[in-house]
Short mmCIF file of C-alpha atoms and ligand atoms in Angstrom, two decimals:
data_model
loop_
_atom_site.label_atom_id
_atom_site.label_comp_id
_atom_site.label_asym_id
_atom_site.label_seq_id
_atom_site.Cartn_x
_atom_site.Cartn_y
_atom_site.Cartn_z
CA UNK A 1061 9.77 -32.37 -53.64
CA UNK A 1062 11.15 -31.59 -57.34
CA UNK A 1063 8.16 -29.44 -59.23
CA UNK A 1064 7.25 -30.19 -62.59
CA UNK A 1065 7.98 -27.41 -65.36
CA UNK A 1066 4.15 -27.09 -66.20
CA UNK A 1067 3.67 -26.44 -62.62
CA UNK A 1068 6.03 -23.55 -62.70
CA UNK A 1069 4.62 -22.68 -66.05
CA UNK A 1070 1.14 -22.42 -64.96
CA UNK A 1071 2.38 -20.28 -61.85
CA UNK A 1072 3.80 -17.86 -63.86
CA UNK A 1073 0.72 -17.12 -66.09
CA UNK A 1074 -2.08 -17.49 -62.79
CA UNK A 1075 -0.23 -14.75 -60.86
CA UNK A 1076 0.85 -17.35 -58.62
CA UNK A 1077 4.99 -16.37 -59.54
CA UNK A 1078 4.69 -13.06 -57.38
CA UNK A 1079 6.91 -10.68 -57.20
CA UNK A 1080 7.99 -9.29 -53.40
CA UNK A 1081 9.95 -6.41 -52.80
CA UNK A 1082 12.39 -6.17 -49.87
CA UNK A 1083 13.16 -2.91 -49.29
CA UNK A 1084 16.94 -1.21 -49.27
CA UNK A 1085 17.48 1.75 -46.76
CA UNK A 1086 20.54 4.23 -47.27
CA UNK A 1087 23.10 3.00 -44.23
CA UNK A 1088 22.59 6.94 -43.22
CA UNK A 1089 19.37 8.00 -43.46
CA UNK A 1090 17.79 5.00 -43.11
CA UNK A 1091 15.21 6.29 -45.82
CA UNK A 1092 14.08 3.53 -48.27
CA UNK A 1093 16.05 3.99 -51.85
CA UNK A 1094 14.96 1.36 -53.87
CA UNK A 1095 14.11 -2.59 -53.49
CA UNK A 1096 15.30 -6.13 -54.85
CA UNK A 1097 12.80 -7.86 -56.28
CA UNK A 1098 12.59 -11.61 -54.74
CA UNK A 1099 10.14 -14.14 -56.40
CA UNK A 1100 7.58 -16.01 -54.37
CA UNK A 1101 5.22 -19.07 -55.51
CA UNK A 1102 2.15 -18.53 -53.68
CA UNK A 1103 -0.15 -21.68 -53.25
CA UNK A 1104 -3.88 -22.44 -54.01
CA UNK A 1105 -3.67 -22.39 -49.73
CA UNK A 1106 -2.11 -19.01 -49.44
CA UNK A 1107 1.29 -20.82 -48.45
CA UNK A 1108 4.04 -18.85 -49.13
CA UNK A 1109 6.74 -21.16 -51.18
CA UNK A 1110 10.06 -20.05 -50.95
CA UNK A 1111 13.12 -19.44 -54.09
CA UNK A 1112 14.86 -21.87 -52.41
CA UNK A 1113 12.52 -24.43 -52.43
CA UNK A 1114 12.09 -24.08 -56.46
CA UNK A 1115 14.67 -21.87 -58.19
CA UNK A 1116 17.94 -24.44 -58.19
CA UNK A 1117 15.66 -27.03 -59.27
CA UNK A 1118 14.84 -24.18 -62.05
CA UNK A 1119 18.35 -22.77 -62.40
CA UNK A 1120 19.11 -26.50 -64.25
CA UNK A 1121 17.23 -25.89 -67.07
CA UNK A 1122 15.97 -22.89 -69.32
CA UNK A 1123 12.87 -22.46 -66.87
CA UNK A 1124 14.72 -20.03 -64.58
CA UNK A 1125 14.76 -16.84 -67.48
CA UNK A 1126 11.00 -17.95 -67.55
CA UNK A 1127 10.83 -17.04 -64.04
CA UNK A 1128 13.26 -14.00 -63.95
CA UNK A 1129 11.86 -12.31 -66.92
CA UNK A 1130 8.58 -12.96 -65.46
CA UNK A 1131 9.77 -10.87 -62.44
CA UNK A 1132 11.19 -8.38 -64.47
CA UNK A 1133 8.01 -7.40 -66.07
CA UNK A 1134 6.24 -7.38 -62.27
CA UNK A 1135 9.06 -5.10 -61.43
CA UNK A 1136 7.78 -2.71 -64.26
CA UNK A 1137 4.40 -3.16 -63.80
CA UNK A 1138 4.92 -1.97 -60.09
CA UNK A 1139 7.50 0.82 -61.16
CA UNK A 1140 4.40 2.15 -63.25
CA UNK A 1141 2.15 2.05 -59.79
CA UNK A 1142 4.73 3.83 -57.70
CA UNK A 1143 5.06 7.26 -57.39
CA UNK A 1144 8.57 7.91 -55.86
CA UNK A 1145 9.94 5.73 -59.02
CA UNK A 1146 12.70 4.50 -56.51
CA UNK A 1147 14.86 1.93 -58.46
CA UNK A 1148 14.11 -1.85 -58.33
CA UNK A 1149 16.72 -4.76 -58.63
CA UNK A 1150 15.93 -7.94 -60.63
CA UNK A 1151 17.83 -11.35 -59.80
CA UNK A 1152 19.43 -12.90 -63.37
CA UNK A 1153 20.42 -16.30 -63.56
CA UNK A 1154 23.83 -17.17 -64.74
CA UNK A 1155 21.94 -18.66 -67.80
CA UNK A 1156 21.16 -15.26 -68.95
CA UNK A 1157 25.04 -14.18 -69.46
CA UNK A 1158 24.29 -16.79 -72.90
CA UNK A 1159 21.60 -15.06 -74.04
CA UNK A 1160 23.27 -12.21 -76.58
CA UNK A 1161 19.94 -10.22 -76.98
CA UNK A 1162 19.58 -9.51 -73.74
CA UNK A 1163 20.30 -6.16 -72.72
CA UNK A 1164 18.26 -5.25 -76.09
CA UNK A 1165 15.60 -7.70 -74.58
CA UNK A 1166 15.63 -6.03 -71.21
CA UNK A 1167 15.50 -2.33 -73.11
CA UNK A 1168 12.31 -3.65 -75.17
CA UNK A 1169 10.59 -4.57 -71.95
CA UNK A 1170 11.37 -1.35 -70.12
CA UNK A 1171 10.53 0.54 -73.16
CA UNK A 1172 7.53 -0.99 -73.37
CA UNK A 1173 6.36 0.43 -70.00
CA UNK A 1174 7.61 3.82 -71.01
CA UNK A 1175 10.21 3.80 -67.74
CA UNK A 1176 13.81 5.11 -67.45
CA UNK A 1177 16.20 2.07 -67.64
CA UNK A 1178 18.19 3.38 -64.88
CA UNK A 1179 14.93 2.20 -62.66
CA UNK A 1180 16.20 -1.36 -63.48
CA UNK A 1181 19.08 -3.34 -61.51
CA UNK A 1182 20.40 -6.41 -62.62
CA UNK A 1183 21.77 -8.53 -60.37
CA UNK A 1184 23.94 -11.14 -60.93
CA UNK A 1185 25.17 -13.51 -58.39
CA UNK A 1186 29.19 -13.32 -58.52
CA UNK A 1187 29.25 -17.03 -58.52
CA UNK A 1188 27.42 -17.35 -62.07
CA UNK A 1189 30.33 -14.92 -63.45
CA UNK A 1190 33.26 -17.54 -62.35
CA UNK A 1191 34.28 -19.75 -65.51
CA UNK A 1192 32.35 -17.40 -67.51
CA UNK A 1193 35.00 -14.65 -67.86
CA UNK A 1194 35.08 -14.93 -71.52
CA UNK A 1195 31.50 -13.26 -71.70
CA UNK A 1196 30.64 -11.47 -68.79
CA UNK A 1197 32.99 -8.75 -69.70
CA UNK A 1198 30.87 -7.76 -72.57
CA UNK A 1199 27.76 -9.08 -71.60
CA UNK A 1200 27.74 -6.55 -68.62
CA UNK A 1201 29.16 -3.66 -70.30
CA UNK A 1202 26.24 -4.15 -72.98
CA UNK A 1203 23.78 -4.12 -69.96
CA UNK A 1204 25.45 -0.84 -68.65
CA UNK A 1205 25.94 0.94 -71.86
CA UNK A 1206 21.91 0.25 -72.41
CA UNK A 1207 21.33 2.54 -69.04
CA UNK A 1208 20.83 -0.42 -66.52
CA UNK A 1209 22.70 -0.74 -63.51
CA UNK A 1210 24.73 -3.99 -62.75
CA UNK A 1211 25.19 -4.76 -59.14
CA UNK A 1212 27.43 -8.32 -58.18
CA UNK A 1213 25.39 -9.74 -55.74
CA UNK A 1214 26.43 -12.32 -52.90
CA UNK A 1215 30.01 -11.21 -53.35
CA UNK A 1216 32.06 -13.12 -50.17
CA UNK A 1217 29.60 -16.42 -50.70
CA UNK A 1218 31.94 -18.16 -52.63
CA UNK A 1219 35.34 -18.53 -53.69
CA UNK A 1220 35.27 -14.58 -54.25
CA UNK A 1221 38.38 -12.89 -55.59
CA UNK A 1222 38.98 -9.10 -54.93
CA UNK A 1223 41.51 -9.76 -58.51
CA UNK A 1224 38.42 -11.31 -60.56
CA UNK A 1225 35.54 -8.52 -59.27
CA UNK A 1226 38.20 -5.46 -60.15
CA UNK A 1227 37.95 -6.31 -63.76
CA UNK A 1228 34.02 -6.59 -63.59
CA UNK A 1229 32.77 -3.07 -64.73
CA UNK A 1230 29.35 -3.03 -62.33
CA UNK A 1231 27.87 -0.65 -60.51
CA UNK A 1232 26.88 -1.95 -56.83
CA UNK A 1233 28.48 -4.78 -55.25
CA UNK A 1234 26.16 -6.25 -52.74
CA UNK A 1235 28.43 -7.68 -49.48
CA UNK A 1236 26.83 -11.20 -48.75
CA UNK A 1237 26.00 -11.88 -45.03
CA UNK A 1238 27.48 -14.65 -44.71
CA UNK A 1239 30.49 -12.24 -44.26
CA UNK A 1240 28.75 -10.79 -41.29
CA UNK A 1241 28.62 -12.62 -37.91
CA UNK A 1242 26.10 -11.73 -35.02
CA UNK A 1243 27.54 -8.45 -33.77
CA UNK A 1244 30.35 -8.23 -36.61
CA UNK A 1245 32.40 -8.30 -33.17
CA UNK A 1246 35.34 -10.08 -34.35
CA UNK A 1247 38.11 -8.52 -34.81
CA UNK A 1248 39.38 -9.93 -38.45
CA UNK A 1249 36.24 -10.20 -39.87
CA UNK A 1250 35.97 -6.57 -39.48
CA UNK A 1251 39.10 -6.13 -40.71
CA UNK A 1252 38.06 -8.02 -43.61
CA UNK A 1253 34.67 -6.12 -44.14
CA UNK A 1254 36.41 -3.01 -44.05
CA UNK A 1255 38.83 -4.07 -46.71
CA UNK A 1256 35.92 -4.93 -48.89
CA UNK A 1257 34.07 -1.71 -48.62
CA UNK A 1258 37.29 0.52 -49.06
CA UNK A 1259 38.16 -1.33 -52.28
CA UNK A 1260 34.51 -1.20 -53.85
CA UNK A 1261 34.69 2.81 -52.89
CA UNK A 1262 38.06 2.95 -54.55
CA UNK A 1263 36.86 1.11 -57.76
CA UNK A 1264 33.99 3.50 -57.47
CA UNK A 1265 31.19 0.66 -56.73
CA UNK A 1266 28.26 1.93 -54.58
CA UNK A 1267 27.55 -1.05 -51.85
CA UNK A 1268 24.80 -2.80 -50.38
CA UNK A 1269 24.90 -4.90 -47.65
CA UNK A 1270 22.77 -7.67 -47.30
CA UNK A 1271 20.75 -9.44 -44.36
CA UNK A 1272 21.77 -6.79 -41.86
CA UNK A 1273 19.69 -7.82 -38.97
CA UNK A 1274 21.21 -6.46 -35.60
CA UNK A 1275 22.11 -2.80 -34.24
CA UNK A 1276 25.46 -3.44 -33.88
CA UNK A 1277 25.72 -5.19 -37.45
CA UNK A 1278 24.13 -1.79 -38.89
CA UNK A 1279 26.39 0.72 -36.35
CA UNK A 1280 29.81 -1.70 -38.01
CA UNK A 1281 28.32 -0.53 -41.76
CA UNK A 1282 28.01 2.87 -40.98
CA UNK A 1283 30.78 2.78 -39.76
CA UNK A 1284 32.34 1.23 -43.10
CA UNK A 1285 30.43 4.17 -44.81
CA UNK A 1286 28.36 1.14 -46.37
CA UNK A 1287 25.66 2.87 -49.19
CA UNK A 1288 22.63 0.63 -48.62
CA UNK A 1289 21.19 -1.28 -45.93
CA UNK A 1290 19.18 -4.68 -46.97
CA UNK A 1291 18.12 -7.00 -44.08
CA UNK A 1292 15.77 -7.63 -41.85
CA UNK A 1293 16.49 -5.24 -39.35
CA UNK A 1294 14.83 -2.84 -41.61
CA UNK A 1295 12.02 -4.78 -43.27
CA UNK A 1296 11.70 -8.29 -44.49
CA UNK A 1297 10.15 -8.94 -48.56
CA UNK A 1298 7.15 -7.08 -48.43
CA UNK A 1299 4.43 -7.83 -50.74
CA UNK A 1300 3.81 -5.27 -53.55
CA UNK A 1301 1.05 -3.55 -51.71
CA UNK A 1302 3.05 -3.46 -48.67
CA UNK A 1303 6.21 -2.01 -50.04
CA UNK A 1304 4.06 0.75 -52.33
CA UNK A 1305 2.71 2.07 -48.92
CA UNK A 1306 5.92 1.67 -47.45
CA UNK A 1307 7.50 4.23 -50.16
CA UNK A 1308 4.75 6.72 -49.70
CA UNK A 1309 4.94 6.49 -45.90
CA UNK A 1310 8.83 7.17 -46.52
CA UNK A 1311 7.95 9.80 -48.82
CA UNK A 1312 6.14 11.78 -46.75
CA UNK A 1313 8.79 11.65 -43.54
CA UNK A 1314 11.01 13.58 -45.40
CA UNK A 1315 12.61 15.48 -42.60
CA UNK A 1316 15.46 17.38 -43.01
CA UNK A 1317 18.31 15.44 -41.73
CA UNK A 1318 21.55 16.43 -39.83
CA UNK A 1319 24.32 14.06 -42.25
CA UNK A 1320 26.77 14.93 -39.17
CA UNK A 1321 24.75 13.39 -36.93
CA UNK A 1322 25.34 9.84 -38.19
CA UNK A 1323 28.68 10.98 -39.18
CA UNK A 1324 31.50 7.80 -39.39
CA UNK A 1325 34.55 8.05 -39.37
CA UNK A 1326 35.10 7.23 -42.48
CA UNK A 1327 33.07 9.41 -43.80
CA UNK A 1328 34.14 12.31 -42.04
CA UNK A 1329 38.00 11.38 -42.92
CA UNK A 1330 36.58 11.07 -46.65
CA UNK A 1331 35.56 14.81 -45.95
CA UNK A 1332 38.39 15.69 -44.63
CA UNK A 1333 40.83 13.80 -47.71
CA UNK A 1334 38.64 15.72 -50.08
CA UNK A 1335 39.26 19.27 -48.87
CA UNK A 1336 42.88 18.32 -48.48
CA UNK A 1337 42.86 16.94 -52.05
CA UNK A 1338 41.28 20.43 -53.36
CA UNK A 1339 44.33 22.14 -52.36
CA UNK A 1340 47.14 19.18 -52.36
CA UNK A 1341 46.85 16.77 -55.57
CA UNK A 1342 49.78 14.68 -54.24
CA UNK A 1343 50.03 13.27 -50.97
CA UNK A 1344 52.80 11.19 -49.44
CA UNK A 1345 53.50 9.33 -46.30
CA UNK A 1346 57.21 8.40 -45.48
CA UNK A 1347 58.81 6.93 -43.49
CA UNK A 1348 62.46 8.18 -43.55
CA UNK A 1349 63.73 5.34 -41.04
CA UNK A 1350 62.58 2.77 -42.76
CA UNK A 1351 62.97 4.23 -46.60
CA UNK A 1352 59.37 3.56 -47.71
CA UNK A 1353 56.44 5.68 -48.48
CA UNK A 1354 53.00 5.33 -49.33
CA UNK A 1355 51.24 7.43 -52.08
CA UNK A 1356 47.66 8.93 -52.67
CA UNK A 1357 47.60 11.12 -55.58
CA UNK A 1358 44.45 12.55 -57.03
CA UNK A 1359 43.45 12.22 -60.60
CA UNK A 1360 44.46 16.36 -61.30
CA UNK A 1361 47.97 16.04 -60.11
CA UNK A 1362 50.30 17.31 -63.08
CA UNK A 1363 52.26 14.39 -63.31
CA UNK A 1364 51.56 10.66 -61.34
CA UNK A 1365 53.25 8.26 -63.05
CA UNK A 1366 54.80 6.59 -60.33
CA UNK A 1367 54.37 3.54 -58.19
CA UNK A 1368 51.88 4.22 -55.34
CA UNK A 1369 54.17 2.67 -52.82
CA UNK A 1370 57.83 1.78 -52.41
CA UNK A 1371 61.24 2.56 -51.77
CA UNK A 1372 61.47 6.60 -50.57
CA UNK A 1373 65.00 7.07 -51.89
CA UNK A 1374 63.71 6.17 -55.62
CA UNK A 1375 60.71 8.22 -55.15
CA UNK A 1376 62.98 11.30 -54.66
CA UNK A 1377 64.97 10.26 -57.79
CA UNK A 1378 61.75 9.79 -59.90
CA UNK A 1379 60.46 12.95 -58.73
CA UNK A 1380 63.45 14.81 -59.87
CA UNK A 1381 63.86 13.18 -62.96
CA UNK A 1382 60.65 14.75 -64.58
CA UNK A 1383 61.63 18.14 -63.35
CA UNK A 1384 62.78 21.47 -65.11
CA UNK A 1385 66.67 20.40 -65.29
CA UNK A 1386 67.65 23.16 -63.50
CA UNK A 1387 65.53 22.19 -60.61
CA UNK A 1388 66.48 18.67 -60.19
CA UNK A 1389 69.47 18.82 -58.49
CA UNK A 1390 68.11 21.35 -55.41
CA UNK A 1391 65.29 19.30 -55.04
CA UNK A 1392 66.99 15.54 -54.81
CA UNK A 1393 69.38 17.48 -52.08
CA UNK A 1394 66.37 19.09 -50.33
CA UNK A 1395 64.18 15.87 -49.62
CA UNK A 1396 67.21 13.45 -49.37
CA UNK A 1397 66.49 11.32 -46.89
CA UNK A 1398 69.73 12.41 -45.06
CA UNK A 1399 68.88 15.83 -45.68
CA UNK A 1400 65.74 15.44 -44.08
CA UNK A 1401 66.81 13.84 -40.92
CA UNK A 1402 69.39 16.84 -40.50
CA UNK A 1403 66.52 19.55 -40.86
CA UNK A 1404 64.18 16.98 -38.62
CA UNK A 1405 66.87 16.48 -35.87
CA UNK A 1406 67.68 20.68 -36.15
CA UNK A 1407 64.28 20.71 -34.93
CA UNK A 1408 62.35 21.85 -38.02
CA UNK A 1409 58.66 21.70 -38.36
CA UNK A 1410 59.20 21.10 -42.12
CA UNK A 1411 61.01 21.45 -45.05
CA UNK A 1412 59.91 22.69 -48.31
CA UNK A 1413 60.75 23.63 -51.93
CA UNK A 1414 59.19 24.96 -55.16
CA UNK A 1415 60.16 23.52 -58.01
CA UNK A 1416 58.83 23.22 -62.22
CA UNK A 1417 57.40 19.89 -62.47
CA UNK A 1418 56.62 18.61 -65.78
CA UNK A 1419 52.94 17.38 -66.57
CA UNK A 1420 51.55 14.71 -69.00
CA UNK A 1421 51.46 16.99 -71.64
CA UNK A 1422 55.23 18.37 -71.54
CA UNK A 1423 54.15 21.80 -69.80
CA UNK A 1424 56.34 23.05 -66.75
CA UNK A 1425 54.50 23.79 -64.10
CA UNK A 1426 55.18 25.11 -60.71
CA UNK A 1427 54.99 23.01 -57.74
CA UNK A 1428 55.36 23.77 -54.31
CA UNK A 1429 56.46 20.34 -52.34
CA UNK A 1430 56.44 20.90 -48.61
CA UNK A 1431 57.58 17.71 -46.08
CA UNK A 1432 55.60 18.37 -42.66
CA UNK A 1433 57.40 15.71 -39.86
CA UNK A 1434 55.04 14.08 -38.36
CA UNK A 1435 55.20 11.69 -34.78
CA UNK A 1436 52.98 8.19 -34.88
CA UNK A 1437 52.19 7.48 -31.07
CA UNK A 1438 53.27 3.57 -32.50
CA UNK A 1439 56.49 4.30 -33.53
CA UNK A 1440 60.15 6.17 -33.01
CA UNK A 1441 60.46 5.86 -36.67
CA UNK A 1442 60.90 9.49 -38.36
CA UNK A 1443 57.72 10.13 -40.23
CA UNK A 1444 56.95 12.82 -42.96
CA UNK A 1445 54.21 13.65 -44.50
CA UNK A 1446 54.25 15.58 -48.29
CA UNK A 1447 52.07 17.89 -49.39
CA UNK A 1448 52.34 19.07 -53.32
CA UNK A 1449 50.69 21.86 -54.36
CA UNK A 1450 50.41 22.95 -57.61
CA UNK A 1451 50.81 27.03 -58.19
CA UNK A 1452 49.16 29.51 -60.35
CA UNK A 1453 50.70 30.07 -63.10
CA UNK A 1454 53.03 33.09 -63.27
P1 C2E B 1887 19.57 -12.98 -52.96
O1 C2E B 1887 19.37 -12.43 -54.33
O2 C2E B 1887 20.90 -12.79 -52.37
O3 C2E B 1887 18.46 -12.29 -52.06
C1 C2E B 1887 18.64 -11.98 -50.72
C2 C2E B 1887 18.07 -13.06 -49.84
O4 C2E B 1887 18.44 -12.79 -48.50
C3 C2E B 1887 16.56 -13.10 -49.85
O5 C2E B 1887 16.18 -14.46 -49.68
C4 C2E B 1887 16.20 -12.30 -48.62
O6 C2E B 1887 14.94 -12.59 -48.10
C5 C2E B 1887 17.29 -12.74 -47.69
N1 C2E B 1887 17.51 -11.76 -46.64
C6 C2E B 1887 17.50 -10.41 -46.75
N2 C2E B 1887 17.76 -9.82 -45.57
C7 C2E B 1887 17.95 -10.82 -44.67
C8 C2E B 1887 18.27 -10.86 -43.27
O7 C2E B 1887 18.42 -9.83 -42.60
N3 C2E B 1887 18.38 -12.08 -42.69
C9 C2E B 1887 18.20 -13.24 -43.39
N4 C2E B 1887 18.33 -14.37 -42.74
N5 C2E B 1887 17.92 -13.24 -44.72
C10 C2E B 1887 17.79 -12.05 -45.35
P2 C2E B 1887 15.10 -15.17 -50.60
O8 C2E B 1887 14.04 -14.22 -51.01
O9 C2E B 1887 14.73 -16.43 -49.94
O10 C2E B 1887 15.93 -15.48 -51.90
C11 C2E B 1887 16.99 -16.39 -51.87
C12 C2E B 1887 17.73 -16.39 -53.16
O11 C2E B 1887 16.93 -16.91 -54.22
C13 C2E B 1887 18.12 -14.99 -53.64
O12 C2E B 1887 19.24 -14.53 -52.94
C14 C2E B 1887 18.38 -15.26 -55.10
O13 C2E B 1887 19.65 -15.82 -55.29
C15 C2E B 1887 17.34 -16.30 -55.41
N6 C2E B 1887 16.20 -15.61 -56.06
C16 C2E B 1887 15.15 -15.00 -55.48
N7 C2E B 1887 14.31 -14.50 -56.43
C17 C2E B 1887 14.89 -14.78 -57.62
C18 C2E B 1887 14.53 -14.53 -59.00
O14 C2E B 1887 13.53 -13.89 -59.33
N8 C2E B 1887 15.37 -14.99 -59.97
C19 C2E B 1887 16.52 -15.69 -59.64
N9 C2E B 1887 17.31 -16.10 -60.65
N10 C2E B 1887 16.89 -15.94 -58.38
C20 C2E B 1887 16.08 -15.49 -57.38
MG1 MG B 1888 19.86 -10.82 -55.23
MG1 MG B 1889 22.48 -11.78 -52.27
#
């Protein structure tokens, strides 16, 4: 039944538009970090009526920022009741992305509360940003550079495309759960869910995912090294009194806690990469049978101007060419491919060379560039793996 916009109206200023908070645990710790904020119409009876039941019917007119900024200022008003001052998401409507003021609008109302503006998430669906890629770009960054964080919620609902979200410059993406099935047990979905999580990591997006509601749905995000848990197998929308004892209860359980104990693997290979990474900018895998390598350079590597993956014989030949001249010929001999397969069938462990790489900012420096061979239980193929150091300077 279609509600009339007085109705909604009159909601909003009886206290009938609540606010409820559903809580969002850390995949890890399962300690409560902060909450999305998830409007309910509460009737003269106590019934509890649903956003489904009223917020399309909203979303076609201006009513809906009505209702959102409505639950943006319960979101402060409960921020100023809370103690822990854990961070609180508010749903936007696409409609907002028009409105030009409103990351000054949003700073105004946060201001006016005297709370941080990081305390404040926007979320906006990643459905309202389709067709709307001539504003969103800015509209977000505005949002951001005003202290708010942007998370892309429901990403995987629609007609998502890993191409359109890399360009988006938000914080969180939120991994809709319609992308999760009862016990995530099939095979290529979790192939696809793992896809998604490594490439919000790599864009440097925290993640969230939503309507988690069984064990082996939460052991598959761990596993993932998902950021935030937010489903029912935690807690369902809690009303505000509810979720404010809720944070003091978590709070208070602050136990130290054993991060190896929950440990992934994914995380603990993301431990592992980083100590590697401390001492070897540059890593390659090759694979000297087949020509091809695949690159992962970190961002302090002298010089990394090269494509991430392709043919191995080229890589050698761009390697050398932004060498000390001197250098370049020794080291295109050394890690020939044909080279390599000598020293690998001569039974050498590896092969390595120092040589005066050049950096972005014309300086020599030394690099040490060692080829380790390496045997994949999957293949005969003859495998290397590159480490590059870079040396003190002499
Ligand atoms: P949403 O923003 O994606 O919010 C998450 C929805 O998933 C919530 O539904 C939540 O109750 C539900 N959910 C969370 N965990 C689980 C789970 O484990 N299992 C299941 N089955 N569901 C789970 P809710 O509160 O009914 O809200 C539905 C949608 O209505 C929201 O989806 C959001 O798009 C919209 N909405 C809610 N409040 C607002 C608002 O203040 N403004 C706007 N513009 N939209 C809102
Ligand atoms: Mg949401
Ligand atoms: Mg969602």
């Amino acid at each position: 039944m279609p509600f009339s916009e007085t109705a909604v109206r009159s909601a909003i200023a009886s206290g009938a538009m609540q606010a409820f908070y559903q809580p969002q645990y850390d995949a890890v710790t399962a300690k409560v970090k902060s909450a999305e904020a998830l409007v309910r119409w509460i009737g003269p009876d106590g019934t509890i009526i649903p956003p489904a039941r009223f917020i399309p019917q909203a979303e076609q007119s201006d009513l809906i920022m009505e209702i959102d900024w409505h639950m943006a200022r319960c979101a402060c008003e409960m921020l100023l009741k809370q103690k822990q001052k854990l961070p609180v998401a508010v749903n936007f409507s696409r409609r907002h992305i028009k409105e030009t003021d409103f990351a000054q609008r949003l700073s105004e109302l946060v201001d006016s509360y005297g709370l941080a503006h990081h305390l404040l998430e926007v979320e906006i669906t990643e459905s309202a940003m389709v067709n709307e890629e001539e504003h969103i770009l800015g509209w977000i960054n505005s949002v951001r550079a005003a202290g708010f964080s942007v998370a892309i919620d429901d990403f995987g609902s629609g007609l998502s495309s890993l191409q359109f979200v890399k360009d988006m410059p938000a914080d969180v993406l939120k991994i809709d759960r319609s992308l999760l099935s009862h016990n995530c047990e099939n095979e290529k979905e979790r192939i696809v869910l793992e896809s998604i999580f490594y490439f919000a990591h790599r864009l440097h997006m925290t993640t969230i995912a939503e309507g988690v509601e069984t064990k082996e749905q939460l052991a598959f995000m761990r596993t993932c090294d998902c950021g935030k848990i937010q489903g029912f197998i935690f807690a369902k929308p809690l009303p505000e009194t509810d979720y404010l004892s809720l944070c003091e209860i978590n709070a208070s359980a602050d136990e130290p806690f054993d991060i190896l104990g929950a440990q992934s693997p994914a995380s603990a290979s993301a431990l592992l990469m980083g100590v590697v990474f401390r001492k070897y900018p540059l890593v390659i895998f090759s694979n000297l049978t087949r020509n091809t390598f695949y690159m992962m350079a970190y961002e302090c590597f002298t010089s990394t101007g090269c494509p991430s993956t392709g043919v191995f014989d080229e890589l050698i030949l761009h390697g050398a060419s932004s060498m000390y001249p001197d250098d370049q010929q020794p080291f295109a001999s050394t890690f020939s491919r044909e080279n390599l397969l000598k020293a690998h069938a001569a039974g050498e462990p590896f092969v390595r060379l120092v040589t005066r790489q050049k950096g972005d900012d014309g300086i020599y420096r030394r690099v040490e560039t060692t080829d380790y061979f390496v045997k994949s239980p999957s293949s005969e193929d003859v495998l290397v793996i590159t480490l590059c150091e870079n040396l003190a300077e002499e």
